[in-house]
Short mmCIF file of C-alpha atoms in Angstrom, two decimals:
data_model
loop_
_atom_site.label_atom_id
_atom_site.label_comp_id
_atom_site.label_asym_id
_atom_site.label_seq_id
_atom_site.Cartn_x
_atom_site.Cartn_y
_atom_site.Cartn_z
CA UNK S 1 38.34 -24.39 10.05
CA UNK S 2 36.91 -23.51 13.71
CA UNK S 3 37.83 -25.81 15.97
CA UNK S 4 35.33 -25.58 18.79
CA UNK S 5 34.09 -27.05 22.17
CA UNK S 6 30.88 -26.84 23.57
CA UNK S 7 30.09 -26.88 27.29
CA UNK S 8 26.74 -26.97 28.74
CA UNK S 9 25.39 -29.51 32.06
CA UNK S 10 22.70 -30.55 29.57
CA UNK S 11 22.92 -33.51 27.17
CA UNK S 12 20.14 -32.85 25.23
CA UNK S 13 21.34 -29.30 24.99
CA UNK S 14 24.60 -30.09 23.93
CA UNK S 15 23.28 -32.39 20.72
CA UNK S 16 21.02 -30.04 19.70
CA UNK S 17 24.03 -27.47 19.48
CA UNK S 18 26.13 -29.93 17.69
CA UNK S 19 23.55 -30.74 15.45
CA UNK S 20 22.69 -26.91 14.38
CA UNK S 21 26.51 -26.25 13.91
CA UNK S 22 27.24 -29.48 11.54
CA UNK S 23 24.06 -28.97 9.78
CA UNK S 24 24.00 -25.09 9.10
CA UNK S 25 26.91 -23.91 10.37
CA UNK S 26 30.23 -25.03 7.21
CA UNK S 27 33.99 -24.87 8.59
CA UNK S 28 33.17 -25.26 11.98
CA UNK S 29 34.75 -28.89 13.68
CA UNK S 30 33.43 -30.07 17.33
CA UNK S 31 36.50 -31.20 19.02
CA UNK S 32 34.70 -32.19 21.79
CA UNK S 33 31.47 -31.74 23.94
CA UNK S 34 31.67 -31.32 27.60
CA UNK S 35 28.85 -31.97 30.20
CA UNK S 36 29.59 -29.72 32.90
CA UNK S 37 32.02 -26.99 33.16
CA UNK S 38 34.93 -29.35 34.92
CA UNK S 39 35.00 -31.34 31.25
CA UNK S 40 35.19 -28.02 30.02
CA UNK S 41 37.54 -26.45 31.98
CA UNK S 42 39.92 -29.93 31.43
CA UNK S 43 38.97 -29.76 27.11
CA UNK S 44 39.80 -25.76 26.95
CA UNK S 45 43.20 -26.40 28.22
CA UNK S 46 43.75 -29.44 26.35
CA UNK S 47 42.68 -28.86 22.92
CA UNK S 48 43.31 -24.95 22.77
CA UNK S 49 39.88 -24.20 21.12
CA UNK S 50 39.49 -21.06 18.54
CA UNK S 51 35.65 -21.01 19.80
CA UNK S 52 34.29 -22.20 22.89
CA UNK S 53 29.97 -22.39 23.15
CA UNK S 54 29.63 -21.79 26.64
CA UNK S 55 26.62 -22.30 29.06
CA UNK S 56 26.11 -20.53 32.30
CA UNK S 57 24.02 -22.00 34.75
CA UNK S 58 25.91 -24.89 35.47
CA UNK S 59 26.82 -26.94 38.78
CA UNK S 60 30.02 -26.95 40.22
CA UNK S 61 31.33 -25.20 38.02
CA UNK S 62 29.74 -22.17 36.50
CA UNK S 63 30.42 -20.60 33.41
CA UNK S 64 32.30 -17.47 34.76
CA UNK S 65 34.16 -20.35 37.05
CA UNK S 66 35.00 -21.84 33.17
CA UNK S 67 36.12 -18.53 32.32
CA UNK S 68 38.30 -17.79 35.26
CA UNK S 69 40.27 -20.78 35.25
CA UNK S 70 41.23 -20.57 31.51
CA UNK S 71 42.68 -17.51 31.69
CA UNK S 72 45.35 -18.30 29.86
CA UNK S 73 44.11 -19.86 26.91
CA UNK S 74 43.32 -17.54 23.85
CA UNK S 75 39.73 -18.38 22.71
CA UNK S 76 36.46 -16.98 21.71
CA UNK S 77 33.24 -17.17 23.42
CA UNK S 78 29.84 -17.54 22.86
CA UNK S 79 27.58 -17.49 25.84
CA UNK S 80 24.24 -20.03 25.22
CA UNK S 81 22.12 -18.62 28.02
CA UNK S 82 18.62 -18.27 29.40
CA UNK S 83 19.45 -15.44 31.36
CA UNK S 84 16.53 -12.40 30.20
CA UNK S 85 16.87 -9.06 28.85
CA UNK S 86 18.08 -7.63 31.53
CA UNK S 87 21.46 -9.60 32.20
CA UNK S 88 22.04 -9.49 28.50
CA UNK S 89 22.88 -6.14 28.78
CA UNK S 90 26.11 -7.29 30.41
CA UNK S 91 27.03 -9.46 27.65
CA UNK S 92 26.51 -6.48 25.26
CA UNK S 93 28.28 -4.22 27.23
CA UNK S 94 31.32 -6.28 27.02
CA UNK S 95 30.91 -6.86 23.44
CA UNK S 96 30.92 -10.45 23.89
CA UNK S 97 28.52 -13.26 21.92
CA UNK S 98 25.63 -14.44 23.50
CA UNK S 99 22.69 -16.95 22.54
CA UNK S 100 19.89 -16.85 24.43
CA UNK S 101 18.26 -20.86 24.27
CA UNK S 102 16.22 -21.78 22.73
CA UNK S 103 19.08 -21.33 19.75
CA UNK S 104 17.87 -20.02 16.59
CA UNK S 105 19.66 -20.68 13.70
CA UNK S 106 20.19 -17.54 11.47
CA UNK S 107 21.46 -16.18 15.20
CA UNK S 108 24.12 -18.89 15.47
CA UNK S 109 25.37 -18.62 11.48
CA UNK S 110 25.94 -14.95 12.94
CA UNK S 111 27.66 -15.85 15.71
CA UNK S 112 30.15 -18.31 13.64
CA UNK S 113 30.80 -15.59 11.53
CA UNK S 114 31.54 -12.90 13.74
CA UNK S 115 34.00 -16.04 15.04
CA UNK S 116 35.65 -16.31 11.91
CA UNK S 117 35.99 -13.04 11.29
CA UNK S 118 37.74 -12.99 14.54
CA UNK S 119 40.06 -15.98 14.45
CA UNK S 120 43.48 -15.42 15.17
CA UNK S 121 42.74 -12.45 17.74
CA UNK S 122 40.77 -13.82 19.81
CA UNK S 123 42.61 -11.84 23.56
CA UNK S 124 39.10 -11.74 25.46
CA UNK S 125 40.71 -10.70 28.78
CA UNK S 126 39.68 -7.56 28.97
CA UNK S 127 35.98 -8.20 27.44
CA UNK S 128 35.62 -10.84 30.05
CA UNK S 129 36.90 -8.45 33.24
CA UNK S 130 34.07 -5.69 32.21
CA UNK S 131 31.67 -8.74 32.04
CA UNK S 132 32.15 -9.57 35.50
CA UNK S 133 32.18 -6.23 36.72
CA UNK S 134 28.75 -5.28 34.86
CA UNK S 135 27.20 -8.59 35.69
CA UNK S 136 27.38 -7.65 39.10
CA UNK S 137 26.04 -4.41 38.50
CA UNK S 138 23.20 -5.86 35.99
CA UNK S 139 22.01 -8.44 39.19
CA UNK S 140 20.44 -6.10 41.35
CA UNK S 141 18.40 -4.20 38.93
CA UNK S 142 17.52 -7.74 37.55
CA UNK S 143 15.92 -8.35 41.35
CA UNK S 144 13.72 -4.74 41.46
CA UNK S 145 10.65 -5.79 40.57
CA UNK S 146 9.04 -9.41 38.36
CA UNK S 147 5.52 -9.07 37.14
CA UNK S 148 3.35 -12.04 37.63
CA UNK S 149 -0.48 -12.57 36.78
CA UNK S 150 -2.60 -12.28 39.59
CA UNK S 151 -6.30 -12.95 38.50
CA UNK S 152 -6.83 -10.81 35.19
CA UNK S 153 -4.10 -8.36 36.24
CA UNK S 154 0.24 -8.75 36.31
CA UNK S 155 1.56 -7.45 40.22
CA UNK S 156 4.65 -6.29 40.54
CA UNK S 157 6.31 -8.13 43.47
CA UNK S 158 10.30 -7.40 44.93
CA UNK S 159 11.82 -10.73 44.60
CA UNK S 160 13.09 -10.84 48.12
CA UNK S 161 9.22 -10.94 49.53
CA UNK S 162 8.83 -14.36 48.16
CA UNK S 163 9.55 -16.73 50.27
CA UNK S 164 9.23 -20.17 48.53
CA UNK S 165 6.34 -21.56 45.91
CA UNK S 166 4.71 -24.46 46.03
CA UNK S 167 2.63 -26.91 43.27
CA UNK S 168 -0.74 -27.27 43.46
CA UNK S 169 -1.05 -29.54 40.50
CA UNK S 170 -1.75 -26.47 37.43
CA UNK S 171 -1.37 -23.85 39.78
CA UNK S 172 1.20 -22.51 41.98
CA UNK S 173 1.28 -21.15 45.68
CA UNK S 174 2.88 -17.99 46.44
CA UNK S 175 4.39 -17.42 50.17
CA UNK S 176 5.10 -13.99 50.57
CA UNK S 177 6.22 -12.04 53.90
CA UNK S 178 4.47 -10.68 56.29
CA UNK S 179 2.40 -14.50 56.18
CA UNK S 180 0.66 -13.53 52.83
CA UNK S 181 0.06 -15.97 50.36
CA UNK S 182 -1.41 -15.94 46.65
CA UNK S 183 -2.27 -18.74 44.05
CA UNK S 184 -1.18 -18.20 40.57
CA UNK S 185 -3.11 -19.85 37.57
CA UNK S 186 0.48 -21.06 36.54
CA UNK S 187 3.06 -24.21 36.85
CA UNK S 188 5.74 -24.38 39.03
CA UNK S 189 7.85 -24.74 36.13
CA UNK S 190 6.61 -21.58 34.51
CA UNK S 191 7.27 -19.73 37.87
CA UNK S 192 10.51 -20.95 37.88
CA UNK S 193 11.31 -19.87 34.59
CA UNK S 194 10.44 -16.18 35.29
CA UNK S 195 12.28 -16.07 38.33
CA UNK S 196 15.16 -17.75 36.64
CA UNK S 197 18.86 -15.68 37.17
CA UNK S 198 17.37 -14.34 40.69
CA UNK S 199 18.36 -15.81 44.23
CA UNK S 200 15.49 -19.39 43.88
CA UNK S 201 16.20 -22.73 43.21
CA UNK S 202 13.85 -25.88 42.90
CA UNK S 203 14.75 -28.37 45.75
CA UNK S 204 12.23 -30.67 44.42
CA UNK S 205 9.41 -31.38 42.01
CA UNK S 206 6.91 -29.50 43.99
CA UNK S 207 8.82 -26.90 45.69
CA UNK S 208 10.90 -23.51 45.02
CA UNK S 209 12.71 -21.91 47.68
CA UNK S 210 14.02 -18.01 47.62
CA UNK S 211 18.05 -19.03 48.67
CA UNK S 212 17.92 -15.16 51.23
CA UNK S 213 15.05 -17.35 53.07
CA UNK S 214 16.53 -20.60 54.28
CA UNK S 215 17.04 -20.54 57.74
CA UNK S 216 18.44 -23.88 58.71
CA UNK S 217 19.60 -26.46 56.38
CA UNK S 218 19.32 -30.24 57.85
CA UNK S 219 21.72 -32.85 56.05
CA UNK S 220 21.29 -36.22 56.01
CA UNK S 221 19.43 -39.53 53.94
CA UNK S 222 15.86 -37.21 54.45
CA UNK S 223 17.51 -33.38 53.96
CA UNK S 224 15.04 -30.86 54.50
CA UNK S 225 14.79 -26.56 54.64
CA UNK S 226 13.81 -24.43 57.54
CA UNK S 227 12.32 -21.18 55.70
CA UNK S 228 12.10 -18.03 57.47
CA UNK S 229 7.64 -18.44 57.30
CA UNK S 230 8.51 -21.55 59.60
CA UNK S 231 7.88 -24.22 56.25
CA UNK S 232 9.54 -27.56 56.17
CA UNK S 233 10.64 -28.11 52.70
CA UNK S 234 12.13 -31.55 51.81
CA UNK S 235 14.72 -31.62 49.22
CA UNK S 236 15.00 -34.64 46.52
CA UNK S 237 17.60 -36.69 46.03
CA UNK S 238 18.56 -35.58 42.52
CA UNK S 239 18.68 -32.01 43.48
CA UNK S 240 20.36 -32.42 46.75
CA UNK S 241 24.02 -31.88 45.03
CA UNK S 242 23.44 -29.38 43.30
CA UNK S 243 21.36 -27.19 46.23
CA UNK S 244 24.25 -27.96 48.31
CA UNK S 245 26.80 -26.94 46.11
CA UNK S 246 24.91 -23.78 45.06
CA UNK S 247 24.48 -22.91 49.31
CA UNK S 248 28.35 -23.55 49.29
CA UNK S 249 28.33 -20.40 47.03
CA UNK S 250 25.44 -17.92 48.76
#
């Protein structure tokens, strides 16, 4: 039997997993589910997992800070990620699991197996050193150049001219440098989810900032951004822990 813990900052994430492994996934027992990577940090040491399901964009505590700090417990790992193609190569590299969300099945059985076949020598130090190292390598190639559709063509754009984007209902506003600015027939979400591993983060329901392009950050009941185009850009009160924990980190 695998006893296993799953860590990821989203519920609904994290009983979708547990329903996939108990459903398709035999000799596999969830010790314990952990929303955030501070529960998982705490349940690693505790319960000595053979497998742990491990997210990476988390607050607080990342996945690589889950990693660090258990050190010295002997597990396996299985990343659950939405990181693209081009950060996977990291993961590969180091020979470790990954899942990119959302999960598909026959790719988890897999992953179990490879587990199983595993238990018992499990040592990922080593595996998990060359992760960090090509992580950091994979990054800035990640940040070269993101397509995005611009009328009935894609244009390449360097993630570091793009300032913020803002909602405009079913389309999106693009700030650029240089005090250029270009409206995309998509959402804000979709945006966000192809600039997702770079340097941005959604402060709030209408806006997405580029982290290299805050100039001033005011604190307080009504937080706001100074961007380097001069914009104002309020942050919510749901995001405002996470932003600030995130800035702790730039």
């Amino acid at each position: 039997m695998i006893r296993a813990v799953l860590i990821d900052d989203e519920v609904n994430a994290l009983d979708v997993l547990e329903m996939q492994l108990n459903n398709y996934c035999t000799g596999v027992s969830i010790i314990e589910k952990c929303e955030g990577g501070e529960k998982g940090i705490a349940a690693i040491k505790q319960h000595q997992p053979d497998l742990v399901f491990l997210d990476i964009e988390m607050p607080r505590k990342n996945g690589f800070d889950v990693l660090s700090e258990t050190r010295g417990v002997c597990y396996d790992v299985v990343f659950t990620t939405a990181y693209d193609q081009f950060a996977v190569k990291a993961f590969k590299y180091a020979a470790l699991d990954y899942l990119l969300k959302p999960i598909d099945i026959l790719e988890l059985q897999v992953a179990v197996e490879k587990a199983r076949a595993k238990k018992g020598n499990t040592g990922i130090e080593d595996k998990i050193k060359v992760l960090f190292e090509q992580f950091s390598q994979v990054q800035p190639q990640q940040s070269q150049r993101i397509a995005l559709p611009v009328g009935d063509a894609m244009q390449l754009f360097v993630p570091d001219d793009i300032i913020r984007c803002e909602s405009d209902s079913n389309y999106t506003n693009v700030f650029l440098t240089g005090s250029k600015k270009i409206l995309l027939a998509k959402t804000l979400k979709e945006i966000e989810e192809t600039l997702n591993g770079l340097s941005f983060f959604r402060v709030h329901q209408s806006h997405l900032v580029n982290m290299n392009h805050i100039s001033k950050v005011v604190k307080g009941e009504g937080s706001y951004l100074t961007m380097t185009d001069g914009a104002s850009i309020p942050v919510s009160r749901n995001k405002k822990e996470a932003f600030m924990e995130l800035l702790r980190r730039v």
